[in-house]
mmCIF file of C-alpha atoms in Angstrom:
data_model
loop_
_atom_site.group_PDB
_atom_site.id
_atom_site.type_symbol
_atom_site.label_atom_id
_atom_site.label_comp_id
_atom_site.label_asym_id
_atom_site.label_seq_id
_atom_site.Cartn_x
_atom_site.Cartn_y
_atom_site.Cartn_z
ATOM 1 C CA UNK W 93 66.071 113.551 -16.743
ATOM 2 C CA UNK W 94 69.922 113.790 -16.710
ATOM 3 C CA UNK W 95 72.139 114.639 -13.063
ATOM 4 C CA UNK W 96 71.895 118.383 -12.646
ATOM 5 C CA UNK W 97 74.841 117.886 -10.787
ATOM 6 C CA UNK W 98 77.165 119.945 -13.552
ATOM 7 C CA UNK W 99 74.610 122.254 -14.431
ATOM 8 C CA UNK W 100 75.809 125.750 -15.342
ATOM 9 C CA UNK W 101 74.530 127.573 -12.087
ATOM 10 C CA UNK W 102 74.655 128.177 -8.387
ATOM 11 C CA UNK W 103 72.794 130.883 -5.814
ATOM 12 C CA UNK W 104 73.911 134.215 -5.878
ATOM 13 C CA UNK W 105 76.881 134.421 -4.282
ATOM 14 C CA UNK W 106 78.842 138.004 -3.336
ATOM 15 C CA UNK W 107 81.097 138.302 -5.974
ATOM 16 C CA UNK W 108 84.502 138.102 -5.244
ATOM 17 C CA UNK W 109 87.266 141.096 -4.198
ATOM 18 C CA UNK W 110 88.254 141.147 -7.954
ATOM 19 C CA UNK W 111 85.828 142.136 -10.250
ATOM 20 C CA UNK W 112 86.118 142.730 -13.981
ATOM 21 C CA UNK W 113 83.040 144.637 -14.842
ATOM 22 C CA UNK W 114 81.845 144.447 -18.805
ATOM 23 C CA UNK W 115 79.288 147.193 -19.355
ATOM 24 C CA UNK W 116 76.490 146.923 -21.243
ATOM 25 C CA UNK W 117 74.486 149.410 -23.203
ATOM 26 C CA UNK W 118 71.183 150.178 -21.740
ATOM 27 C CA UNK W 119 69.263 147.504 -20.171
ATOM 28 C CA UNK W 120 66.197 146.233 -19.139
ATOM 29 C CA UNK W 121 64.549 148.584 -21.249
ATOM 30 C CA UNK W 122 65.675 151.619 -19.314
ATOM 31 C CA UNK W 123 68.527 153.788 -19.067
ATOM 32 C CA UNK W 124 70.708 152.816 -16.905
ATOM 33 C CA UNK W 125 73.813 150.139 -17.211
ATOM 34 C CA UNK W 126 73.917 146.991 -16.458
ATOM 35 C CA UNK W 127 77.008 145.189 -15.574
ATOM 36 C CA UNK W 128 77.663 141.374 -16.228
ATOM 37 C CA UNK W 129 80.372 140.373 -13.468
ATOM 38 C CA UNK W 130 83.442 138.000 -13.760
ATOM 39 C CA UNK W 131 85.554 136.890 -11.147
ATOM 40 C CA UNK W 132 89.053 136.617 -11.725
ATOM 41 C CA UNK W 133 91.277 138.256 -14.121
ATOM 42 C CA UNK W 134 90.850 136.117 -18.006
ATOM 43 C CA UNK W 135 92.756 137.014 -21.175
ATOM 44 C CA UNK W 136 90.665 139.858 -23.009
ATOM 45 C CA UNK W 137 87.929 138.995 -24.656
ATOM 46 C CA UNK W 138 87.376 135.962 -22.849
ATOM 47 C CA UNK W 139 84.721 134.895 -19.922
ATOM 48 C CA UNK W 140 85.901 134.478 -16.068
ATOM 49 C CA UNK W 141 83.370 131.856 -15.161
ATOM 50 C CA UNK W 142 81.294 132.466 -12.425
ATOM 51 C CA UNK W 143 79.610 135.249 -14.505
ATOM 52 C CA UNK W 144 76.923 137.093 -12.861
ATOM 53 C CA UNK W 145 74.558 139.207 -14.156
ATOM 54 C CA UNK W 146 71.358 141.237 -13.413
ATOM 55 C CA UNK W 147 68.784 139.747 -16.288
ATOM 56 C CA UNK W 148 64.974 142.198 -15.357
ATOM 57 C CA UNK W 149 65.293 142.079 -12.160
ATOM 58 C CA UNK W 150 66.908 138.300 -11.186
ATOM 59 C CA UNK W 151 70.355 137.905 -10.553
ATOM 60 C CA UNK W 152 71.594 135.252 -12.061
ATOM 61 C CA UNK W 153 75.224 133.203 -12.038
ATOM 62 C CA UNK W 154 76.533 130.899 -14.040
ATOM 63 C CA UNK W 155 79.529 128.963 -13.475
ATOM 64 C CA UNK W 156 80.246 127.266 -16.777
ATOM 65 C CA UNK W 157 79.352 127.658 -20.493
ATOM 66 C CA UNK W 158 75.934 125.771 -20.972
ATOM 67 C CA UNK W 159 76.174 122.700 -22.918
ATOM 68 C CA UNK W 160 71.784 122.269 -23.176
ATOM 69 C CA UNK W 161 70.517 125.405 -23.616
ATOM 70 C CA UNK W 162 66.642 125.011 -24.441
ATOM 71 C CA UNK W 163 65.694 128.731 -26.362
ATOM 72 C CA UNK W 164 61.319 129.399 -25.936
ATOM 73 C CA UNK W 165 61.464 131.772 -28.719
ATOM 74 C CA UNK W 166 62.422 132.280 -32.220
ATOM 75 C CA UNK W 167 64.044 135.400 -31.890
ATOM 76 C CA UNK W 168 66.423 133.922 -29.038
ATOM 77 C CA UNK W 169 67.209 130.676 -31.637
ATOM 78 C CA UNK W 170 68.196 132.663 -34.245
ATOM 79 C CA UNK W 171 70.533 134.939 -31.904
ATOM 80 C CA UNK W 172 72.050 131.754 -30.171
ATOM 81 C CA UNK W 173 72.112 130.100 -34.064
ATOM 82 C CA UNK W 174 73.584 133.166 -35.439
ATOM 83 C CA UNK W 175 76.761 132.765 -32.644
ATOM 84 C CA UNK W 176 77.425 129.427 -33.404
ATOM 85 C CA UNK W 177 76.149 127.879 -30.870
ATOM 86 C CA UNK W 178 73.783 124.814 -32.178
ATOM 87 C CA UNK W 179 76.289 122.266 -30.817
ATOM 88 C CA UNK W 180 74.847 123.815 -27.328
ATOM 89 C CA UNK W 181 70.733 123.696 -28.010
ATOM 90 C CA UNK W 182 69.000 121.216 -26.679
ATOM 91 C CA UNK W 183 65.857 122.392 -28.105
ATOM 92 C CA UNK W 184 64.081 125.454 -29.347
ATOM 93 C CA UNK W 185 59.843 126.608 -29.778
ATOM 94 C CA UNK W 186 57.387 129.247 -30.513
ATOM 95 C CA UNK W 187 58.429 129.119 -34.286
ATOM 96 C CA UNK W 188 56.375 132.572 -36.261
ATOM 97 C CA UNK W 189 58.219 131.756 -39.299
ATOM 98 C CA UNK W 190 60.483 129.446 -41.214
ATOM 99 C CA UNK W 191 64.098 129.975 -39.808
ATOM 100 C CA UNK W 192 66.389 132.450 -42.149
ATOM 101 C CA UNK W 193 67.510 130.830 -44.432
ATOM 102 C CA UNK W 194 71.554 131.269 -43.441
ATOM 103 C CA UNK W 195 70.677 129.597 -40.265
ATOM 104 C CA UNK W 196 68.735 126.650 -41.745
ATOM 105 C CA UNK W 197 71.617 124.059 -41.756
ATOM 106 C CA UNK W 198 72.402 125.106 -38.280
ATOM 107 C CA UNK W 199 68.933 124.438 -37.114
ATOM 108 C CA UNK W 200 68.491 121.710 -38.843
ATOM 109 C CA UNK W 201 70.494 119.894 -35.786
ATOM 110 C CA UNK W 202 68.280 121.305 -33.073
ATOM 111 C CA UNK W 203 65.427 119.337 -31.972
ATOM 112 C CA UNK W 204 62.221 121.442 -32.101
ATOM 113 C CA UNK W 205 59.880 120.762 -29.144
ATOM 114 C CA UNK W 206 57.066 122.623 -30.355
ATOM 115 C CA UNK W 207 55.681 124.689 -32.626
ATOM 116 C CA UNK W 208 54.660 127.218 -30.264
ATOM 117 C CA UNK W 209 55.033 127.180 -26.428
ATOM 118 C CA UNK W 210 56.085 123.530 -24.925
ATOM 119 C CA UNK W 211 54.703 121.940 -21.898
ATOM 120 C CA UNK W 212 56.945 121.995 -18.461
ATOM 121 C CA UNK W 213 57.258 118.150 -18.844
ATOM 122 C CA UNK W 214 58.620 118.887 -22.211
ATOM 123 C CA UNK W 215 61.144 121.460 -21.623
ATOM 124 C CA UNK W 216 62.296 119.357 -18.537
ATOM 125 C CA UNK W 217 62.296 115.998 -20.459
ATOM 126 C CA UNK W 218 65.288 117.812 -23.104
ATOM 127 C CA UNK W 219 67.324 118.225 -20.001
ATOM 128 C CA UNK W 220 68.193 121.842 -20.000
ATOM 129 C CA UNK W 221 70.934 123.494 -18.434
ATOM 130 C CA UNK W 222 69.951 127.203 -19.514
ATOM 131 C CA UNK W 223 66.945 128.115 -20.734
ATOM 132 C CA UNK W 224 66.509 131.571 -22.787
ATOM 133 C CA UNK W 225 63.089 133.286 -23.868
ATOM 134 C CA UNK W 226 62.427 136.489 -25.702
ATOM 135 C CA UNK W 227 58.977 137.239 -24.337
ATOM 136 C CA UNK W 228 58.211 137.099 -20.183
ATOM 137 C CA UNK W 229 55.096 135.200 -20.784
ATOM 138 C CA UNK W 230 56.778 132.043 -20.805
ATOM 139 C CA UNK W 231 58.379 132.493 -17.473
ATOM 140 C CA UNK W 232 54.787 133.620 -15.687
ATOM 141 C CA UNK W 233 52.389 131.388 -13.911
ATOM 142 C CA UNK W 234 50.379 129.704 -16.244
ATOM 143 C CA UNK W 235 53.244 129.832 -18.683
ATOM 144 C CA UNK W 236 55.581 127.024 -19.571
ATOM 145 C CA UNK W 237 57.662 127.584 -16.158
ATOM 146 C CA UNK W 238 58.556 130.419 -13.873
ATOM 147 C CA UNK W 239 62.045 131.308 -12.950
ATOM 148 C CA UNK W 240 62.082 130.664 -9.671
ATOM 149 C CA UNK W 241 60.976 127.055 -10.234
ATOM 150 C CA UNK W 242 63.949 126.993 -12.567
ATOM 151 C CA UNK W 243 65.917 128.297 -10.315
ATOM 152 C CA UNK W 244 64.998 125.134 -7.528
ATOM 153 C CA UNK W 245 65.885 122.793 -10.103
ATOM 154 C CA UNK W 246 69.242 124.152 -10.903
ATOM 155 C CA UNK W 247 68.577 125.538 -14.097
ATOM 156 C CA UNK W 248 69.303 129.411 -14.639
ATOM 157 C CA UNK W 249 67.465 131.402 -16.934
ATOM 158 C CA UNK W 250 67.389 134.125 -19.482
ATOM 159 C CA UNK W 251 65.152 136.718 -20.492
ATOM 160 C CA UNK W 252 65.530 139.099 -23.432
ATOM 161 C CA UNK W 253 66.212 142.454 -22.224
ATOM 162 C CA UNK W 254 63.753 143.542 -24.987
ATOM 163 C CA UNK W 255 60.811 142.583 -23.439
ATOM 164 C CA UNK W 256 61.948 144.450 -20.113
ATOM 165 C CA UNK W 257 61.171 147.480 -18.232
ATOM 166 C CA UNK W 258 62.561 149.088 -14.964
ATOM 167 C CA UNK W 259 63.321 145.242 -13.996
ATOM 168 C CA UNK W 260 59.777 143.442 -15.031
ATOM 169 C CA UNK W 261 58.957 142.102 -18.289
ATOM 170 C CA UNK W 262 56.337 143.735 -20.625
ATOM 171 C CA UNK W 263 54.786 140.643 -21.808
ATOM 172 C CA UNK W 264 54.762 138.591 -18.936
ATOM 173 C CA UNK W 265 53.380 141.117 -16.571
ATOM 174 C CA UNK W 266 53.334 145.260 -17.262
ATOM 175 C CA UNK W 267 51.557 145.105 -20.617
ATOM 176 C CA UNK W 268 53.496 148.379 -21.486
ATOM 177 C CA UNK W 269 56.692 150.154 -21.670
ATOM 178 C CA UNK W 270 57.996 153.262 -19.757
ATOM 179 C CA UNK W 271 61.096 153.655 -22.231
ATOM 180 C CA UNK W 272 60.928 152.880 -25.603
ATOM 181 C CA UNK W 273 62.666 150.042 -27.339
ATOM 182 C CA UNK W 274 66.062 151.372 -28.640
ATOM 183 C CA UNK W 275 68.767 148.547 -31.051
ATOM 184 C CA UNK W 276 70.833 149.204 -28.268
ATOM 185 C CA UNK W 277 69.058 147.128 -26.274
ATOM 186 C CA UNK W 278 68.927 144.207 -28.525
ATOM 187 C CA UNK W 279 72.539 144.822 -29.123
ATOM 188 C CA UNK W 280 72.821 143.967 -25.151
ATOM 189 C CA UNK W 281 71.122 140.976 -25.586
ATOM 190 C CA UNK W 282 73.895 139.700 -28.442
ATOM 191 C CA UNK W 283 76.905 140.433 -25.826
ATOM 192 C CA UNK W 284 75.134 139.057 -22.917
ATOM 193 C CA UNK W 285 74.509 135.830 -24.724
ATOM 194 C CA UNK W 286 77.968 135.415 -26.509
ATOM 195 C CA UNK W 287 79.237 136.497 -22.665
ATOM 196 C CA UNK W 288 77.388 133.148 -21.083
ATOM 197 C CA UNK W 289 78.977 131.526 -23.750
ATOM 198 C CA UNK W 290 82.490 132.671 -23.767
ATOM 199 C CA UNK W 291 82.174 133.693 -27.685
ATOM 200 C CA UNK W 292 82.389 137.273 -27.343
ATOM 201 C CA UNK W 293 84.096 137.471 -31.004
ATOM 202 C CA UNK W 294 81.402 135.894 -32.584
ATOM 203 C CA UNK W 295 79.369 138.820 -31.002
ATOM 204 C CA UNK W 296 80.937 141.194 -31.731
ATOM 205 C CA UNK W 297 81.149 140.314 -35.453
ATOM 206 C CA UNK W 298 77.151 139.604 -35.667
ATOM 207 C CA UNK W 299 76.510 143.625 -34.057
ATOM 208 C CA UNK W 300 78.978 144.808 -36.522
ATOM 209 C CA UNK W 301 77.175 143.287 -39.344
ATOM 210 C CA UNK W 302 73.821 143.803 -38.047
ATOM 211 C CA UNK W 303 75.271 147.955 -37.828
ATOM 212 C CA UNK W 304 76.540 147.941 -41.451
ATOM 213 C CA UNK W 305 73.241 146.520 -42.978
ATOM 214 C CA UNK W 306 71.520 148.951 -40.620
ATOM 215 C CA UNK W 307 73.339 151.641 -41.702
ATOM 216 C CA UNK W 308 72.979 150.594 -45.492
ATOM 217 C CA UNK W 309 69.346 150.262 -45.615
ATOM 218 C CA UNK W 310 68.752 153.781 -44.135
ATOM 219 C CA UNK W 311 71.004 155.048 -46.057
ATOM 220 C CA UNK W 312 69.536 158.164 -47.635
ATOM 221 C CA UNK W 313 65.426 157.063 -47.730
ATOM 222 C CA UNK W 314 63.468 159.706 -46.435
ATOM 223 C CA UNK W 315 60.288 158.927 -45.028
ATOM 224 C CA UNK W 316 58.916 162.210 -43.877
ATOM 225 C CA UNK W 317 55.594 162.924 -43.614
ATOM 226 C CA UNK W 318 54.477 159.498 -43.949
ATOM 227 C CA UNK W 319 52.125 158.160 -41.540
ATOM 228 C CA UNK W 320 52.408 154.574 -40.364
ATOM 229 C CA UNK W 321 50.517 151.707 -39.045
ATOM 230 C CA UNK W 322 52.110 148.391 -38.126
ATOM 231 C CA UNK W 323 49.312 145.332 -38.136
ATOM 232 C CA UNK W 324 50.356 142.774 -36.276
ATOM 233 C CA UNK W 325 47.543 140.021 -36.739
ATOM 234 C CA UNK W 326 44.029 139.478 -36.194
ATOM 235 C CA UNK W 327 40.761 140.329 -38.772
ATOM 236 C CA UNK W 328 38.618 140.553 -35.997
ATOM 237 C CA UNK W 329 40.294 142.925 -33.449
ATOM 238 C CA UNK W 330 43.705 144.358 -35.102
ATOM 239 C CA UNK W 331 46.776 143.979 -33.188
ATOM 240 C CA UNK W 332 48.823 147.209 -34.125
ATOM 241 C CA UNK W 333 52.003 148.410 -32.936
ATOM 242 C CA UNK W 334 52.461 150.730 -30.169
ATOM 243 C CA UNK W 335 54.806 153.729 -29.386
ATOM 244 C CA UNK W 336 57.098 152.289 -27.770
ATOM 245 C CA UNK W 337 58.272 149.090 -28.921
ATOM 246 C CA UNK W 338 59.521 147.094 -32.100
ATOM 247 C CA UNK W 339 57.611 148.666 -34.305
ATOM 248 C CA UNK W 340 58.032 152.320 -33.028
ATOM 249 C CA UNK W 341 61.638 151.633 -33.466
ATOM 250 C CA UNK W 342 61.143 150.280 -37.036
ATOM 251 C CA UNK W 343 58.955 153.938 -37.663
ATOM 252 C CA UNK W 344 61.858 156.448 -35.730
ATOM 253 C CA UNK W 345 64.626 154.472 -38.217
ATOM 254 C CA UNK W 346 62.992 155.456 -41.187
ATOM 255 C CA UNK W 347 61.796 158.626 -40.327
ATOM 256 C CA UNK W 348 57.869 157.421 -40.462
ATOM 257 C CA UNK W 349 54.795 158.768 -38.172
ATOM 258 C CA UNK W 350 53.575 155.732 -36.229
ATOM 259 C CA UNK W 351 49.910 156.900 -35.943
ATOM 260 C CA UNK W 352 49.463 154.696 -32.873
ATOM 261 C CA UNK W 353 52.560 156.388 -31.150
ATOM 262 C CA UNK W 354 50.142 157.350 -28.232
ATOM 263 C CA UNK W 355 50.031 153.733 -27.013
ATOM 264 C CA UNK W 356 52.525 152.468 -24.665
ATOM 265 C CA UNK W 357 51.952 148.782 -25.044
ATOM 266 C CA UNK W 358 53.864 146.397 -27.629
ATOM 267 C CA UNK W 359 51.076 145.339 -29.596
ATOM 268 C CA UNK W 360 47.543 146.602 -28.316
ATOM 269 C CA UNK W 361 44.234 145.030 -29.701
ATOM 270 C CA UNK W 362 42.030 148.181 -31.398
ATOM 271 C CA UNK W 363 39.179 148.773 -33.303
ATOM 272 C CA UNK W 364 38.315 148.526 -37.214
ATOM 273 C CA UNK W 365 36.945 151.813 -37.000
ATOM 274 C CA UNK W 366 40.003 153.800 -34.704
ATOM 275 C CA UNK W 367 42.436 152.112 -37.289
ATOM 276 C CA UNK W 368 40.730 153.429 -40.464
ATOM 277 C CA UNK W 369 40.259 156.981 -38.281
ATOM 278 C CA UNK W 370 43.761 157.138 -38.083
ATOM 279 C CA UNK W 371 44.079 157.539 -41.811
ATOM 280 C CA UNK W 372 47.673 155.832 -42.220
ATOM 281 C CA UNK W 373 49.491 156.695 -45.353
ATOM 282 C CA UNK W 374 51.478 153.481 -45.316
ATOM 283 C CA UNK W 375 50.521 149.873 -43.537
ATOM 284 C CA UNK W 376 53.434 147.284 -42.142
ATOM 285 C CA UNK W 377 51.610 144.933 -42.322
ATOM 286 C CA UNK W 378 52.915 140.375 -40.854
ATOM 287 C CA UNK W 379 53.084 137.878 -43.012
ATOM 288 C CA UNK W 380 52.958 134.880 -40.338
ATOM 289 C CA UNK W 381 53.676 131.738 -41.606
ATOM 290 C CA UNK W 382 51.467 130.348 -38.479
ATOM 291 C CA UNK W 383 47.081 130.205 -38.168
ATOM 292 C CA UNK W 384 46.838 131.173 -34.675
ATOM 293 C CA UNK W 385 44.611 134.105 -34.863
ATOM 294 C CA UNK W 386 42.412 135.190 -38.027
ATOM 295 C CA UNK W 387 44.125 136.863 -40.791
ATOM 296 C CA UNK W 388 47.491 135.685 -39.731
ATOM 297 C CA UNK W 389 48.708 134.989 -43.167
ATOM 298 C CA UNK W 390 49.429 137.852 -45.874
ATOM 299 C CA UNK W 391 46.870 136.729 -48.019
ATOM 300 C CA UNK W 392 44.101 136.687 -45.506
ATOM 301 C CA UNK W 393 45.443 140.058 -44.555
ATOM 302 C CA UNK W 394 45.540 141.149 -48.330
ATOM 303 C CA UNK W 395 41.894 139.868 -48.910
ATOM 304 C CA UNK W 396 40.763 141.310 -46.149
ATOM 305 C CA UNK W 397 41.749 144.990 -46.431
ATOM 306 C CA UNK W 398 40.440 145.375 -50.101
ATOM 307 C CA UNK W 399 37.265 143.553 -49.777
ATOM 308 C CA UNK W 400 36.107 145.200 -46.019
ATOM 309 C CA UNK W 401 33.822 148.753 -46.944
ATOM 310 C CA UNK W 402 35.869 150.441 -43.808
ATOM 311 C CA UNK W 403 39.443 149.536 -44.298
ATOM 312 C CA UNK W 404 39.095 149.673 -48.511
ATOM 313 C CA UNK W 405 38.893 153.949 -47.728
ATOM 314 C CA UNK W 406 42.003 153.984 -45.635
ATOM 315 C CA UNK W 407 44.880 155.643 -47.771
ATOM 316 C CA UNK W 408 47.663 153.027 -47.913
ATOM 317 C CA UNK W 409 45.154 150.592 -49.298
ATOM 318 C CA UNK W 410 43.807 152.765 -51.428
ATOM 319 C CA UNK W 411 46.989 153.622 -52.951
ATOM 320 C CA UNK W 412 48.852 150.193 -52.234
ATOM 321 C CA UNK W 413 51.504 151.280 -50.049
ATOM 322 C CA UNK W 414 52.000 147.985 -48.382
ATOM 323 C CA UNK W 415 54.577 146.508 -46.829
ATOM 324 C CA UNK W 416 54.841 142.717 -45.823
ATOM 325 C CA UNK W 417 57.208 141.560 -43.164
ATOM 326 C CA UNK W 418 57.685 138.438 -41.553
ATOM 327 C CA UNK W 419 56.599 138.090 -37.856
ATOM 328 C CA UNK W 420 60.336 138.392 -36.458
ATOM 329 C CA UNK W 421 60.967 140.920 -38.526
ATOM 330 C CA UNK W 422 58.039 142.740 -36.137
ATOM 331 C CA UNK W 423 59.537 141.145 -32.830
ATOM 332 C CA UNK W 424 62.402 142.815 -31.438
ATOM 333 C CA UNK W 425 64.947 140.500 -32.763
ATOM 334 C CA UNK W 426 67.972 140.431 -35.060
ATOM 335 C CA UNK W 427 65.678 140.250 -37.991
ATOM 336 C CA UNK W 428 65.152 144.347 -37.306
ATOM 337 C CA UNK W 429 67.279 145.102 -39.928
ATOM 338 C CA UNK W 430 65.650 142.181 -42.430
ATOM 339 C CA UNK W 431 62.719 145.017 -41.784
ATOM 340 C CA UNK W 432 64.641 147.979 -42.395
ATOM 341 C CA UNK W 433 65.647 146.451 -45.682
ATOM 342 C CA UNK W 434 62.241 145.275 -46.968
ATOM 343 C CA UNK W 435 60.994 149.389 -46.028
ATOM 344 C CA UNK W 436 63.657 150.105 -47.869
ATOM 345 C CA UNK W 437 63.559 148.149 -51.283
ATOM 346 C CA UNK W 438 59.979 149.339 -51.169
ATOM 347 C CA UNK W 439 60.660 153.009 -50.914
ATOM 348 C CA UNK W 440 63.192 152.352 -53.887
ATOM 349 C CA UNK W 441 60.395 150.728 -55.563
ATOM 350 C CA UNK W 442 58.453 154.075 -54.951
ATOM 351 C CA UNK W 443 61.323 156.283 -56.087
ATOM 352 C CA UNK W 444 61.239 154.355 -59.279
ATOM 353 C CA UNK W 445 64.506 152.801 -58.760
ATOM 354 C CA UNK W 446 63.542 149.064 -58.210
#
């Protein structure tokens, strides 16, 4: 492995007498602001490097844009992909889905370490100077590396603010959220990231665009009075979306009943029988272009549901009212609005207009 000796970090320090403070919208999952720090007085729009900033509960500073950023998730790839910065991955993992399709090219010139979560010996042997991860599980014991052993090495790190709540991550430790998800928070995430990386145009432009598509696909559909259930994966023990998280915020953006609202985790395991109970008038159902769990796959799914005597008499099979979206689409990630327009050309489909 390479000299850490340039790496992008160094301990918190106490930031100096001049501080240019770039708020954020709501972070870690909760209310509250959270600034990211510069030192130093830059043109506008541009970074003052050291740049520190509180990332669920670590403080973290960074005294140069990184040059070998290693990213643990999808959903973190196709953010860093979608600013640009490829030239700056050293490697990426934990793949649900083929890339989109606009970032294929880009990718393309990224090694991929794994298909799902690397080794420590592997992340270490690309040489990272940053390393980024939607989902806290990664950075746990008896994940690919915690952050403080990152942190002894030189190497800062990055957690999505999605996957945090009052300063701990979900996945990695609480199971379940206090606050639900809101866009606002993955909208953090973008300007955090194109902060780091002093491309706080290119930023800008991809929450603009992710907005208008937002904004387009909503448009108008009315889902009221429709009752929801998002399946995750998993024939044996369903794992369904929760109240507070990706998929609620999929359901409160088209004005559907998520009839697992009650549940404050991401993506809880249930049963066959509470699932058909719930009587869902529509099912969300991920198409995961992976086989780690039963079922992953939309035609497992597919097969599944109409062949099974308890899920054939739930309503949405019954009447078809199915809705296939890729695995990031279900993660809190930029492809949230890829959902929003699937929902969508399906409702038009329903209204007879597609």
């Amino acid at each position: 492995m390479g000299s850490h000796a340039a790496r992008a970090f160094r301990p918190l320090i106490v930031v100096a007498a001049t501080v240019v403070a770039l708020t954020v919208l709501a972070g870690c999952g909760a209310s509250e602001p959270v600034p990211v720090a510069t030192t130093g007085a830059g043109g506008e729009g541009r970074t003052v490097y050291p740049v520190t900033l509180e990332n669920c509960g670590v403080s973290v500073t960074i005294d140069a844009a990184p040059e070998r950023t290693v990213s643990l998730d999808q959903d973190s790839t196709e953010i860093l992909l979608s600013l640009g910065l490829q030239d700056r991955m050293a490697g990426t993992a934990s793949w649900t889905d083929p890339v989109l399709p606009s970032l294929a090219d880009a990718n393309a010139a990224v090694p991929r370490l794994a298909d799902n979560a690397p080794t420590y010996e592997v992340l270490m042997g690309a040489d990272p100077d940053f390393v980024t991860a939607s989902f806290g599980r990664h950075f746990k014991d008896g994940g690919v590396v915690t952050r403080d052993r990152l942190t002894s090495t030189g190497i800062p790190s990055y957690l999505s603010p999605t996957d945090c709540d009052q300063g701990k991550s979900i996945n990695g430790g609480t199971g379940a959220r206090t606050t639900p998800l809101t866009v606002d928070v993955l909208y953090q995430e973008i300007r955090e990231l194109a902060t780091i990386f002093d491309v706080q145009s290119r930023g800008d432009a991809l929450i603009a665009d992710l907005q208008r598509r937002a904004a387009a696909a909503t448009d108008g559909m009315d889902l009221t009075g429709r009752t929801v259930a998002f399946w995750f994966a998993d024939t044996k023990t369903p794992y369904i979306g929760g109240g507070r998280g990706s998929a609620q915020l999929l359901a409160s953006m088209t004005g559907m009943t998520n009839v697992f609202a009650d549940r404050s985790e991401d993506w809880p395991a249930v049963s066959w029988e509470s699932f058909a109970a719930a009587q869902p008038t529509v099912l969300v159902v991920g198409d995961l272009q992976r086989d780690r769990f039963p079922g992953d796959r939309l035609d497992d799914k597919m097969a599944f549901l109409t062949s099974d005597p308890l899920t054939r008499t739930i309503p949405a099979v019954q009447s078809g009212a199915i809705v296939a979206l890729h695995g990031a689409e279900l993660n809190p990630s930029i492809r949230f609005v890829d959902g929003l327009e699937k929902i969508r050309s399906w409702w038009d489909r329903q209204q007879g207009r597609g």
